[in-house]
Coordinates of C-alpha atoms and ligand atoms in Angstrom, one line a residue:
X1 CA -89.1 28.4 116.2
X2 CA -90.1 24.9 115.5
X3 CA -89.1 23.3 118.9
X4 CA -91.5 25.2 121.8
X5 CA -90.2 22.2 124.1
X6 CA -86.5 23.7 124.7
X7 CA -83.9 22.2 127.3
X8 CA -81.0 23.4 128.0
X9 CA -78.3 22.4 129.8
X10 CA -76.5 25.5 131.7
X11 CA -72.8 24.9 133.0
X12 CA -71.2 27.7 135.5
X13 CA -67.5 26.8 137.0
X14 CA -66.0 30.4 136.9
X15 CA -64.8 30.7 140.7
X16 CA -65.9 28.1 143.3
X17 CA -68.8 26.6 142.5
X18 CA -69.3 23.7 140.4
X19 CA -72.5 23.9 138.9
X20 CA -74.6 22.8 136.8
X21 CA -78.7 23.1 135.8
X22 CA -81.4 21.1 133.3
X23 CA -84.2 23.8 131.6
X24 CA -87.3 23.6 130.3
X25 CA -87.6 27.1 128.0
X26 CA -87.6 30.2 131.6
X27 CA -88.3 26.9 133.9
X28 CA -85.5 25.1 135.5
X29 CA -86.1 21.3 136.2
X30 CA -83.1 21.4 138.4
X31 CA -80.4 22.8 139.6
X32 CA -77.2 21.5 141.2
X33 CA -74.1 23.4 143.4
X34 CA -71.2 21.4 144.3
X35 CA -69.4 23.8 146.5
X36 CA -65.6 23.5 147.1
X37 CA -65.4 23.1 150.8
X38 CA -61.4 22.8 150.4
X39 CA -61.3 27.2 150.2
X40 CA -62.9 27.4 154.0
X41 CA -58.8 26.0 155.4
X42 CA -57.8 28.8 153.8
X43 CA -60.5 31.7 154.0
X44 CA -60.7 32.5 150.7
X45 CA -60.7 30.4 147.3
X46 CA -57.0 29.7 145.7
X47 CA -57.7 29.5 142.2
X48 CA -55.2 26.5 141.7
X49 CA -56.8 24.1 144.2
X50 CA -60.3 25.8 142.8
X51 CA -59.6 24.6 138.6
X52 CA -58.5 21.0 140.1
X53 CA -61.5 20.9 142.2
X54 CA -64.1 21.8 138.9
X55 CA -62.1 19.0 137.5
X56 CA -63.3 16.6 140.0
X57 CA -66.7 18.0 140.2
X58 CA -67.7 19.1 136.3
X59 CA -69.2 15.6 135.2
X60 CA -70.7 13.8 138.5
X61 CA -72.5 17.5 139.1
X62 CA -73.7 17.0 135.3
X63 CA -74.7 13.8 135.4
X64 CA -76.9 14.8 138.4
X65 CA -78.9 17.4 137.1
X66 CA -79.3 15.7 134.2
X67 CA -80.7 12.2 136.1
X68 CA -82.5 15.2 138.5
X69 CA -83.9 17.1 135.7
X70 CA -85.4 14.0 135.0
X71 CA -84.7 14.0 131.3
X72 CA -82.1 11.8 129.4
X73 CA -79.2 13.5 128.2
X74 CA -80.0 13.3 124.3
X75 CA -83.4 15.5 125.0
X76 CA -81.0 18.9 125.9
X77 CA -80.9 21.0 122.7
X78 CA -78.3 23.9 123.2
X79 CA -76.0 23.8 125.9
X80 CA -74.9 27.1 127.4
X81 CA -71.5 27.7 129.9
X82 CA -70.0 30.8 131.4
X83 CA -66.7 31.7 129.5
X84 CA -65.9 34.8 131.4
X85 CA -65.3 37.0 133.8
X86 CA -63.6 34.2 136.9
X87 CA -60.6 32.5 137.8
X88 CA -59.0 31.3 134.2
X89 CA -58.4 27.6 135.4
X90 CA -62.1 27.2 136.6
X91 CA -63.5 29.6 133.2
X92 CA -61.1 26.7 131.2
X93 CA -63.0 23.7 132.7
X94 CA -66.0 24.4 131.7
X95 CA -65.4 26.3 128.5
X96 CA -63.8 22.8 127.3
X97 CA -66.5 20.4 128.7
X98 CA -69.2 22.2 127.1
X99 CA -67.5 22.0 124.0
X100 CA -67.0 18.2 124.3
X101 CA -71.0 18.2 124.9
X102 CA -71.6 20.2 122.2
X103 CA -69.5 17.8 119.8
X104 CA -70.7 14.6 121.8
X105 CA -74.1 15.7 121.3
X106 CA -74.3 17.8 118.2
X107 CA -76.2 20.8 120.2
X108 CA -75.4 24.3 119.4
X109 CA -73.4 26.1 121.8
X110 CA -74.0 29.0 123.6
X111 CA -71.5 31.0 125.8
X112 CA -72.8 33.7 128.8
X113 CA -71.4 36.2 130.5
X114 CA -71.6 35.8 134.5
X115 CA -72.3 39.5 135.2
X116 CA -75.0 39.0 132.5
X117 CA -76.4 35.7 134.0
X118 CA -77.1 37.3 137.7
X119 CA -78.9 40.0 136.0
X120 CA -80.6 37.6 133.9
X121 CA -81.6 35.4 136.2
X122 CA -85.0 37.2 136.8
X123 CA -86.3 36.1 134.5
X124 CA -85.8 32.9 135.4
X125 CA -89.8 31.0 136.1
X126 CA -89.7 30.1 139.2
X127 CA -88.9 33.8 140.1
X128 CA -92.4 34.4 141.4
X129 CA -92.1 38.2 139.7
X130 CA -90.5 39.7 136.3
X131 CA -89.6 43.1 135.3
X132 CA -90.6 45.4 132.8
X133 CA -87.2 47.4 130.5
X134 CA -85.5 49.6 131.1
X135 CA -85.0 48.6 134.6
X136 CA -81.7 49.2 137.0
X137 CA -79.7 46.4 137.9
X138 CA -77.8 46.6 141.1
X139 CA -75.3 43.2 141.0
X140 CA -73.9 42.8 144.4
X141 CA -70.8 39.7 144.6
X142 CA -68.4 38.4 145.4
X143 CA -66.3 39.8 142.7
X144 CA -68.1 42.7 141.3
X145 CA -70.0 45.3 142.5
X146 CA -72.2 47.0 139.4
X147 CA -74.6 49.7 139.2
X148 CA -75.9 48.1 135.1
X149 CA -79.1 50.2 132.5
X150 CA -80.7 47.0 130.7
X151 CA -82.5 48.3 128.7
X152 CA -83.3 44.4 127.2
X153 CA -81.9 41.9 127.4
X154 CA -78.6 42.0 126.0
X155 CA -78.0 45.4 125.8
X156 CA -76.6 46.6 129.2
X157 CA -75.0 49.3 129.9
X158 CA -72.5 50.0 133.2
X159 CA -73.1 53.0 135.4
X160 CA -71.1 52.3 138.3
X161 CA -68.3 50.1 139.8
X162 CA -66.5 49.3 142.6
X163 CA -63.1 51.4 141.9
X164 CA -61.6 49.0 144.2
X165 CA -62.8 45.6 146.8
X166 CA -66.5 44.0 145.4
X167 CA -69.0 44.3 148.3
X168 CA -69.0 40.7 148.8
X169 CA -65.1 41.3 149.5
X170 CA -66.5 43.7 151.8
X171 CA -68.8 40.9 154.2
X172 CA -65.8 38.3 153.7
X173 CA -62.7 39.6 154.4
X174 CA -64.1 41.4 157.4
X175 CA -65.6 38.6 158.3
X176 CA -62.1 36.8 158.3
X177 CA -60.7 39.7 160.5
X178 CA -63.5 38.3 162.5
X179 CA -62.3 34.3 162.3
X180 CA -65.5 34.1 160.5
X181 CA -64.8 31.0 157.8
X182 CA -65.5 31.9 154.2
X183 CA -67.2 33.2 153.0
X184 CA -68.7 35.2 156.0
X185 CA -71.6 37.0 154.1
X186 CA -74.1 34.5 155.0
X187 CA -72.9 34.1 159.0
X188 CA -73.2 38.4 159.5
X189 CA -76.1 38.3 157.9
X190 CA -77.0 36.0 160.4
X191 CA -74.7 37.3 163.8
X192 CA -76.1 40.5 162.9
X193 CA -79.7 39.4 162.7
X194 CA -79.3 40.0 166.0
X195 CA -77.4 42.6 167.5
X196 CA -78.4 46.3 167.5
X197 CA -77.1 48.1 164.0
X198 CA -76.6 50.8 165.5
X199 CA -73.6 50.5 168.3
X200 CA -70.8 50.9 166.4
X201 CA -70.4 53.8 163.4
X202 CA -68.2 53.1 160.7
X203 CA -66.2 55.7 157.5
X204 CA -68.1 56.0 154.7
X205 CA -65.9 56.5 151.5
X206 CA -66.4 58.9 149.6
X207 CA -66.8 57.8 145.7
X208 CA -67.7 60.0 143.2
X209 CA -71.0 59.7 141.1
X210 CA -72.2 56.3 141.4
X211 CA -68.5 54.3 141.5
X212 CA -67.9 52.9 144.8
X213 CA -65.6 51.5 146.9
X214 CA -64.8 49.1 150.0
X215 CA -60.9 48.7 150.8
X216 CA -61.4 51.3 153.5
X217 CA -63.9 50.5 155.2
X218 CA -62.3 47.1 155.1
X219 CA -58.8 48.8 156.4
X220 CA -60.6 50.9 159.3
X221 CA -62.5 48.1 160.3
X222 CA -59.4 45.5 160.7
X223 CA -58.1 48.8 162.3
X224 CA -60.7 49.4 165.1
X225 CA -60.7 45.5 165.6
X226 CA -57.9 45.5 166.9
X227 CA -57.7 48.4 168.9
X228 CA -60.5 47.3 170.9
X229 CA -59.0 44.2 171.3
X230 CA -55.3 45.2 172.7
X231 CA -57.3 46.6 175.9
X232 CA -60.5 43.1 175.7
X233 CA -59.2 40.5 174.2
X234 CA -62.7 39.1 174.7
X235 CA -64.0 42.2 172.9
X236 CA -64.3 40.9 169.1
X237 CA -66.3 37.8 171.6
X238 CA -68.3 39.4 173.2
X239 CA -69.8 42.0 171.4
X240 CA -69.7 39.4 168.0
X241 CA -73.7 40.6 167.0
X242 CA -72.8 44.6 167.6
X243 CA -70.6 44.3 165.6
X244 CA -71.6 42.1 162.1
X245 CA -75.2 44.5 162.5
X246 CA -73.3 47.9 162.9
X247 CA -70.9 47.2 159.8
X248 CA -73.6 45.5 157.7
X249 CA -75.5 48.5 158.8
X250 CA -73.4 50.9 157.1
X251 CA -72.2 48.2 153.9
X252 CA -75.8 48.0 153.5
X253 CA -76.2 52.5 153.9
X254 CA -73.8 52.4 151.2
X255 CA -75.1 50.4 148.8
X256 CA -78.8 51.6 149.4
X257 CA -77.1 56.0 148.9
X258 CA -76.0 55.1 145.5
X259 CA -78.9 53.1 144.1
X260 CA -81.1 56.1 145.4
X261 CA -77.8 58.4 143.1
X262 CA -78.9 56.1 140.6
X263 CA -82.8 56.5 140.3
X264 CA -82.5 59.9 140.3
X265 CA -79.6 60.3 138.0
X266 CA -81.7 57.8 135.4
X267 CA -85.2 58.7 136.2
X268 CA -86.0 54.4 136.4
X269 CA -87.8 53.0 139.1
X270 CA -87.7 49.0 138.2
X271 CA -84.9 47.8 140.5
X272 CA -83.6 44.7 140.3
X273 CA -80.8 43.2 143.2
X274 CA -78.6 40.2 142.0
X275 CA -75.7 38.5 143.0
X276 CA -74.1 36.9 145.7
X277 CA -75.1 39.2 148.6
X278 CA -78.6 40.0 147.0
X279 CA -78.9 37.1 149.1
X280 CA -78.7 38.9 152.7
X281 CA -82.0 39.3 154.5
X282 CA -81.3 42.8 155.8
X283 CA -80.3 44.5 152.2
X284 CA -83.6 42.5 151.1
X285 CA -85.7 43.9 153.6
X286 CA -84.0 48.0 153.1
X287 CA -84.4 47.5 149.6
X288 CA -88.4 46.7 149.2
X289 CA -88.8 49.1 152.7
X290 CA -87.3 51.9 150.1
X291 CA -89.4 51.0 147.4
X292 CA -92.6 50.9 149.0
X293 CA -90.9 54.7 150.2
X294 CA -90.3 55.8 146.7
X295 CA -93.0 53.5 144.2
X296 CA -90.3 51.7 142.0
X297 CA -90.4 48.1 141.6
X298 CA -88.3 45.7 143.2
X299 CA -87.0 42.6 142.7
X300 CA -85.0 39.7 143.8
X301 CA -83.9 36.2 143.1
X302 CA -84.9 33.3 144.5
X303 CA -82.1 32.8 146.7
X304 CA -81.8 29.8 145.2
X305 CA -80.6 31.9 141.5
X306 CA -78.6 34.4 143.6
X307 CA -75.4 32.6 144.6
X308 CA -73.6 31.5 141.5
X309 CA -74.9 29.2 140.2
X310 CA -75.7 27.3 136.4
X311 CA -80.1 28.0 136.4
X312 CA -79.2 31.6 135.1
X313 CA -76.6 30.6 132.8
X314 CA -78.9 28.2 131.3
X315 CA -82.1 30.6 131.1
X316 CA -79.3 32.9 129.1
X317 CA -78.8 29.7 127.1
X318 CA -82.5 29.7 126.2
X319 CA -83.2 33.4 125.9
X320 CA -80.2 33.6 123.4
X321 CA -81.1 30.0 121.8
X322 CA -84.5 31.5 121.3
X323 CA -82.5 34.2 118.9
X324 CA -81.0 32.3 117.4
X325 CA -77.5 33.9 119.5
X326 CA -75.0 30.7 119.4
X327 CA -71.1 29.8 119.7
X328 CA -68.3 28.7 117.3
X329 CA -66.1 26.4 118.9
X330 CA -63.1 28.8 118.7
X331 CA -64.8 30.3 121.9
X332 CA -62.1 31.5 125.2
X333 CA -62.6 31.5 128.2
X334 CA -61.5 34.9 129.1
X335 CA -60.9 36.2 132.5
X336 CA -61.6 40.2 132.2
X337 CA -65.5 39.7 130.1
X338 CA -67.4 43.6 129.6
X339 CA -70.7 43.1 130.6
Ligands
LIG401 O1 -72.5 36.2 143.0 P1 -71.1 35.2 144.5 O2 -72.0 33.8 144.7 O3 -69.9 34.4 143.4 C1 -69.9 35.3 143.0 O4 -69.6 35.8 141.9 O5 -68.5 35.9 143.3 O6 -71.5 35.8 145.9 C2 -70.1 35.3 146.8 C3 -70.7 36.3 147.5 C4 -69.3 36.3 149.1 O7 -68.9 36.9 149.2 C5 -70.5 35.7 149.9 O8 -69.4 36.6 150.8 C6 -71.5 36.6 150.0 O9 -72.3 36.4 148.1 N1 -72.7 36.4 150.3 C7 -73.4 37.5 151.6 C8 -75.1 36.9 151.4 N2 -75.2 35.4 151.0 C9 -73.1 35.4 150.2 N3 -73.8 38.5 151.1 C10 -74.0 38.9 153.0 N4 -75.3 38.3 153.0 C11 -76.0 37.1 152.2 N5 -77.0 36.3 152.7
LIG402 ZN1 -71.3 35.4 140.7

């Protein structure tokens, strides 16, 4: 490669965050996330509104990312965008915008799989430590729950997935039942810090091998809250910290059990935990503890690169650019996209 300073513009619009970042090689120079608050009113993402918000936010978000990076737009060497998986209308905004930049600046276009990007976010230079291959990735987000063997940057094999809801949905839907704002994951995390995780017991699903299921937990949780609230209409209010701590503890136990099984089955002891739910403080603590007890190496991306962001799209763009993997203008946004 002739040029050793590669500037990548990353664009992410797969769900309800409009995000843009500039990277110099694998180092993040700017990382801008414009969250769409409009969905809070509805207690979840409304796809039609998300794509309209992306239309409004994409140009200013990209401009801010360029400005904050301190570079000029004609210094950008390539543009990386999220092709999928995600909400189609949302993906179309980022895909079309990226294509116009590629044409306008005459620079290569690079498509990125959002789930691969969550995993490869661990290779952003600003993170403390990086894993060696092969490693197991546990990707926990609002739309996915996956266990993946990562043999190389672009050699990944899914070995487990959720059969119904994603783990982030378990947090968000349970939060909705408790009357918490969307997305409730971060709030449950905070309230749980003040609660006792062993106050209430929720039934864990029995799912074969490395797959997950969270819809039964959500229904069980809803029935429990309804029953207790019928007997005492201030039950939730009075016990919110213990409820959140117990629910979170159950969710984490489900994840931990599957990671233990994945290590046993694959004999791989390098573990990367990524995706929005990996921002959870208790999950981080438990996984680190588990790593120490079992002599595993456990890695988390920095919090800024855990929830949806464009720096992770940019770093995949850089890795692909280095390997001359580019995309032509006929690339099409896709709601489903295998890892
Ligand atoms: O990766 P992400 O930003 O978007 C998707 O690709 O889905 O993940 C969003 C999910 C939401 O469900 C949110 O509630 C959850 O991540 N989340 C958390 C925390 N921070 C974000 N869940 C638990 N604890 C957190 N601290
Ligand atoms: Zn995501």
